[in-house]
Amino acid sequence: MEEKSHGKRRAINSIVTALFVILLFLFLISLAISLPILNRWFYYIQIKTLDLESTGFTYDEIKEAFDLIMDYLTQPWNTDFWQSQLANGETQLYIGVFKCSADGASHFDDCKTLFLLDIYVMIISGVLLAAICVLWKLKIVKVNSLKGHSAAFYTAIAAIVAPVALVAVIASVGFDEAFNVFHTIFFPGKDNWIFNSRYDQIILVLPEEFFMNCAIFIAVGLVAFSAIIIIIDCVICRNKRKKALKNQSF
Protein backbone atom coordinates (compact mmCIF):
# COMPACT_ATOMS: atom_id res chain seq x y z
CA MET A 1 0.00 0.00 0.00
CA GLU A 2 2.83 2.35 0.91
CA GLU A 3 4.65 1.49 -2.33
CA LYS A 4 1.50 2.23 -4.34
CA SER A 5 1.15 5.61 -2.60
CA HIS A 6 4.81 6.37 -3.27
CA GLY A 7 4.38 5.52 -6.95
CA LYS A 8 1.32 7.78 -7.18
CA ARG A 9 3.26 10.66 -5.59
CA ARG A 10 6.12 10.19 -8.07
CA ALA A 11 3.66 10.27 -10.97
CA ILE A 12 2.09 13.47 -9.63
CA ASN A 13 5.52 15.07 -9.16
CA SER A 14 6.48 14.13 -12.73
CA ILE A 15 3.33 15.78 -14.06
CA VAL A 16 3.93 18.87 -11.90
CA THR A 17 7.54 19.04 -13.13
CA ALA A 18 6.44 18.86 -16.78
CA LEU A 19 3.83 21.55 -16.14
CA PHE A 20 6.42 23.70 -14.35
CA VAL A 21 8.82 23.46 -17.31
CA ILE A 22 6.13 24.39 -19.83
CA LEU A 23 4.84 27.29 -17.72
CA LEU A 24 8.32 28.67 -17.03
CA PHE A 25 9.26 28.50 -20.71
CA LEU A 26 6.02 30.29 -21.69
CA PHE A 27 6.55 32.87 -18.95
CA LEU A 28 10.12 33.65 -20.03
CA ILE A 29 9.16 33.95 -23.71
CA SER A 30 6.06 36.08 -23.08
CA LEU A 31 7.91 38.25 -20.54
CA ALA A 32 10.68 38.95 -23.05
CA ILE A 33 8.17 39.72 -25.81
CA SER A 34 6.37 42.13 -23.47
CA LEU A 35 9.50 44.26 -23.03
CA PRO A 36 9.04 46.48 -26.13
CA ILE A 37 5.25 46.31 -25.65
CA LEU A 38 5.16 47.63 -22.09
CA ASN A 39 8.25 49.87 -22.18
CA ARG A 40 7.18 52.78 -24.36
CA TRP A 41 10.37 54.71 -23.59
CA PHE A 42 12.09 52.23 -25.90
CA TYR A 43 10.21 53.78 -28.81
CA TYR A 44 10.42 57.34 -27.52
CA ILE A 45 14.23 57.37 -27.58
CA GLN A 46 14.19 56.07 -31.14
CA ILE A 47 12.15 59.02 -32.35
CA LYS A 48 15.43 60.90 -32.03
CA THR A 49 17.99 58.15 -32.73
CA LEU A 50 16.21 57.07 -35.93
CA ASP A 51 15.53 60.71 -36.86
CA LEU A 52 11.81 60.07 -37.29
CA GLU A 53 11.09 63.81 -37.20
CA SER A 54 12.66 64.02 -40.67
CA THR A 55 9.35 62.57 -41.94
CA GLY A 56 7.80 66.00 -41.34
CA PHE A 57 6.02 65.14 -38.10
CA THR A 58 7.02 66.58 -34.74
CA TYR A 59 8.19 64.59 -31.71
CA ASP A 60 4.93 65.25 -29.87
CA GLU A 61 2.79 64.19 -32.86
CA ILE A 62 4.72 60.95 -33.25
CA LYS A 63 4.62 60.20 -29.53
CA GLU A 64 0.88 60.92 -29.33
CA ALA A 65 0.11 58.57 -32.25
CA PHE A 66 2.29 55.80 -30.77
CA ASP A 67 0.56 56.16 -27.39
CA LEU A 68 -2.86 55.96 -29.04
CA ILE A 69 -1.86 52.75 -30.81
CA MET A 70 -0.28 51.14 -27.74
CA ASP A 71 -3.25 52.06 -25.54
CA TYR A 72 -5.50 50.32 -28.04
CA LEU A 73 -3.26 47.25 -28.40
CA THR A 74 -2.75 46.64 -24.67
CA GLN A 75 -6.11 47.63 -23.17
CA PRO A 76 -8.92 45.09 -23.70
CA TRP A 77 -11.57 47.73 -22.95
CA ASN A 78 -10.20 50.13 -25.57
CA THR A 79 -12.39 49.65 -28.66
CA ASP A 80 -10.85 52.15 -31.10
CA PHE A 81 -7.96 54.57 -31.42
CA TRP A 82 -8.65 56.36 -34.67
CA GLN A 83 -10.62 59.47 -35.45
CA SER A 84 -13.00 59.80 -38.40
CA GLN A 85 -13.26 62.91 -40.52
CA LEU A 86 -15.16 63.62 -43.72
CA ALA A 87 -12.96 64.55 -46.69
CA ASN A 88 -14.42 65.06 -50.16
CA GLY A 89 -17.55 63.18 -49.15
CA GLU A 90 -15.55 60.16 -47.88
CA THR A 91 -14.60 59.10 -44.38
CA GLN A 92 -10.90 59.50 -43.61
CA LEU A 93 -9.45 57.77 -40.55
CA TYR A 94 -6.67 59.36 -38.51
CA ILE A 95 -4.32 58.20 -35.75
CA GLY A 96 -3.63 61.55 -34.20
CA VAL A 97 -2.46 63.56 -37.21
CA PHE A 98 -1.53 60.47 -39.26
CA LYS A 99 -3.81 59.31 -42.05
CA CYS A 100 -4.97 55.71 -41.67
CA SER A 101 -6.76 53.39 -44.11
CA ALA A 102 -9.44 50.85 -43.25
CA ASP A 103 -6.95 48.06 -44.01
CA GLY A 104 -4.40 49.68 -41.71
CA ALA A 105 -6.96 49.88 -38.89
CA SER A 106 -7.86 46.24 -39.55
CA HIS A 107 -4.23 45.21 -39.17
CA PHE A 108 -4.05 46.88 -35.77
CA ASP A 109 -7.13 44.86 -34.81
CA ASP A 110 -5.18 41.71 -35.67
CA CYS A 111 -2.16 42.95 -33.71
CA LYS A 112 -4.35 43.62 -30.67
CA THR A 113 -5.24 39.92 -30.51
CA LEU A 114 -1.56 38.91 -30.48
CA PHE A 115 -0.52 41.62 -27.99
CA LEU A 116 -3.26 40.70 -25.52
CA LEU A 117 -2.52 37.00 -25.99
CA ASP A 118 1.09 37.58 -24.98
CA ILE A 119 0.08 39.60 -21.92
CA TYR A 120 -2.50 36.99 -20.88
CA VAL A 121 0.03 34.15 -21.29
CA MET A 122 2.56 36.07 -19.20
CA ILE A 123 0.08 36.74 -16.39
CA ILE A 124 -1.53 33.29 -16.33
CA SER A 125 1.76 31.37 -16.56
CA GLY A 126 3.24 33.64 -13.86
CA VAL A 127 0.32 33.04 -11.49
CA LEU A 128 0.39 29.26 -12.06
CA LEU A 129 4.16 29.19 -11.54
CA ALA A 130 3.75 31.06 -8.27
CA ALA A 131 1.08 28.55 -7.18
CA ILE A 132 3.37 25.61 -7.94
CA CYS A 133 6.22 27.26 -6.03
CA VAL A 134 3.96 27.76 -2.99
CA LEU A 135 2.85 24.11 -3.10
CA TRP A 136 6.49 23.09 -3.50
CA LYS A 137 7.49 25.21 -0.51
CA LEU A 138 4.72 23.62 1.55
CA LYS A 139 6.02 20.18 0.42
CA ILE A 140 2.65 19.27 -1.07
CA VAL A 141 4.27 18.65 -4.45
CA LYS A 142 7.86 18.50 -5.67
CA VAL A 143 9.50 19.74 -8.86
CA ASN A 144 12.06 17.12 -9.80
CA SER A 145 15.72 17.87 -10.40
CA LEU A 146 18.34 16.21 -12.60
CA LYS A 147 22.05 15.82 -11.80
CA GLY A 148 21.78 18.33 -8.99
CA HIS A 149 20.17 21.05 -11.11
CA SER A 150 16.53 22.09 -10.93
CA ALA A 151 14.03 21.92 -13.77
CA ALA A 152 14.26 25.72 -13.96
CA PHE A 153 17.96 25.44 -14.86
CA TYR A 154 17.31 23.28 -17.91
CA THR A 155 14.27 25.33 -18.94
CA ALA A 156 16.36 28.51 -18.83
CA ILE A 157 19.01 26.88 -21.04
CA ALA A 158 16.29 25.95 -23.56
CA ALA A 159 15.00 29.54 -23.43
CA ILE A 160 18.49 30.83 -24.28
CA VAL A 161 18.74 28.49 -27.25
CA ALA A 162 15.53 29.99 -28.70
CA PRO A 163 16.87 33.52 -29.43
CA VAL A 164 20.23 32.13 -30.55
CA ALA A 165 18.42 29.94 -33.09
CA LEU A 166 16.23 32.89 -34.11
CA VAL A 167 19.26 35.13 -34.67
CA ALA A 168 20.88 32.38 -36.74
CA VAL A 169 17.77 32.11 -38.93
CA ILE A 170 17.52 35.89 -39.38
CA ALA A 171 21.22 36.10 -40.24
CA SER A 172 20.84 33.36 -42.85
CA VAL A 173 17.75 34.76 -44.62
CA GLY A 174 18.05 38.48 -43.82
CA PHE A 175 15.79 40.60 -41.62
CA ASP A 176 13.50 41.67 -44.48
CA GLU A 177 12.71 38.07 -45.40
CA ALA A 178 12.33 37.05 -41.75
CA PHE A 179 9.98 40.01 -41.24
CA ASN A 180 7.82 38.86 -44.16
CA VAL A 181 7.79 35.24 -42.96
CA PHE A 182 6.78 36.38 -39.48
CA HIS A 183 3.75 38.24 -40.85
CA THR A 184 2.84 35.35 -43.15
CA ILE A 185 2.77 32.98 -40.16
CA PHE A 186 0.95 35.21 -37.69
CA PHE A 187 -1.39 36.92 -40.18
CA PRO A 188 -2.21 34.02 -42.54
CA GLY A 189 -4.07 34.90 -45.72
CA LYS A 190 -3.85 38.64 -45.10
CA ASP A 191 -1.89 41.44 -46.72
CA ASN A 192 -3.26 44.37 -44.71
CA TRP A 193 0.11 44.53 -42.91
CA ILE A 194 1.71 45.83 -46.11
CA PHE A 195 1.24 49.55 -45.52
CA ASN A 196 1.32 52.22 -48.20
CA SER A 197 2.69 55.43 -46.68
CA ARG A 198 0.33 57.44 -48.87
CA TYR A 199 -2.71 55.97 -47.10
CA ASP A 200 -1.15 54.82 -43.81
CA GLN A 201 1.27 57.54 -42.79
CA ILE A 202 2.04 55.86 -39.47
CA ILE A 203 4.39 53.48 -41.28
CA LEU A 204 6.70 56.45 -41.88
CA VAL A 205 7.47 56.52 -38.14
CA LEU A 206 7.48 52.74 -37.67
CA PRO A 207 10.47 51.80 -39.83
CA GLU A 208 11.97 48.30 -40.05
CA GLU A 209 14.92 49.49 -37.98
CA PHE A 210 12.57 49.96 -35.04
CA PHE A 211 11.17 46.43 -35.36
CA MET A 212 14.70 45.04 -35.68
CA ASN A 213 15.62 46.85 -32.46
CA CYS A 214 12.52 45.35 -30.82
CA ALA A 215 13.70 41.86 -31.83
CA ILE A 216 17.12 42.60 -30.30
CA PHE A 217 15.46 43.92 -27.11
CA ILE A 218 13.40 40.73 -26.84
CA ALA A 219 16.39 38.45 -27.46
CA VAL A 220 18.62 40.29 -24.96
CA GLY A 221 15.83 40.27 -22.37
CA LEU A 222 15.20 36.55 -22.81
CA VAL A 223 18.89 35.73 -22.46
CA ALA A 224 19.19 38.01 -19.40
CA PHE A 225 16.16 36.53 -17.60
CA SER A 226 17.34 32.99 -18.36
CA ALA A 227 20.91 33.76 -17.27
CA ILE A 228 19.63 35.02 -13.90
CA ILE A 229 17.83 31.70 -13.33
CA ILE A 230 20.91 29.71 -14.35
CA ILE A 231 23.22 31.71 -12.08
CA ILE A 232 20.86 31.42 -9.09
CA ASP A 233 20.52 27.68 -9.65
CA CYS A 234 24.29 27.24 -9.90
CA VAL A 235 24.81 29.18 -6.65
CA ILE A 236 22.19 27.07 -4.85
CA CYS A 237 23.72 23.89 -6.28
CA ARG A 238 27.21 24.91 -5.14
CA ASN A 239 26.00 25.77 -1.65
CA LYS A 240 24.26 22.39 -1.35
CA ARG A 241 27.47 20.59 -2.35
CA LYS A 242 29.46 22.58 0.18
CA LYS A 243 26.93 21.78 2.89
CA ALA A 244 26.98 18.08 1.97
CA LEU A 245 30.80 17.96 2.09
CA LYS A 246 30.77 19.75 5.43
CA ASN A 247 28.31 17.24 6.88
CA GLN A 248 30.43 14.34 5.60
CA SER A 249 33.50 15.70 7.35
CA PHE A 250 31.81 15.40 10.74
Short mmCIF file of C-alpha atoms in Angstrom, two decimals, residues 1 32 34 37 43 50 70 77 123 152 171 174 195 205-206 210 217 228 239 248:
data_model
loop_
_atom_site.label_atom_id
_atom_site.label_comp_id
_atom_site.label_asym_id
_atom_site.label_seq_id
_atom_site.Cartn_x
_atom_site.Cartn_y
_atom_site.Cartn_z
CA MET A 1 0.00 0.00 0.00
CA ALA A 32 10.68 38.95 -23.05
CA SER A 34 6.37 42.13 -23.47
CA ILE A 37 5.25 46.31 -25.65
CA TYR A 43 10.21 53.78 -28.81
CA LEU A 50 16.21 57.07 -35.93
CA MET A 70 -0.28 51.14 -27.74
CA TRP A 77 -11.57 47.73 -22.95
CA ILE A 123 0.08 36.74 -16.39
CA ALA A 152 14.26 25.72 -13.96
CA ALA A 171 21.22 36.10 -40.24
CA GLY A 174 18.05 38.48 -43.82
CA PHE A 195 1.24 49.55 -45.52
CA VAL A 205 7.47 56.52 -38.14
CA LEU A 206 7.48 52.74 -37.67
CA PHE A 210 12.57 49.96 -35.04
CA PHE A 217 15.46 43.92 -27.11
CA ILE A 228 19.63 35.02 -13.90
CA ASN A 239 26.00 25.77 -1.65
CA GLN A 248 30.43 14.34 5.60
#
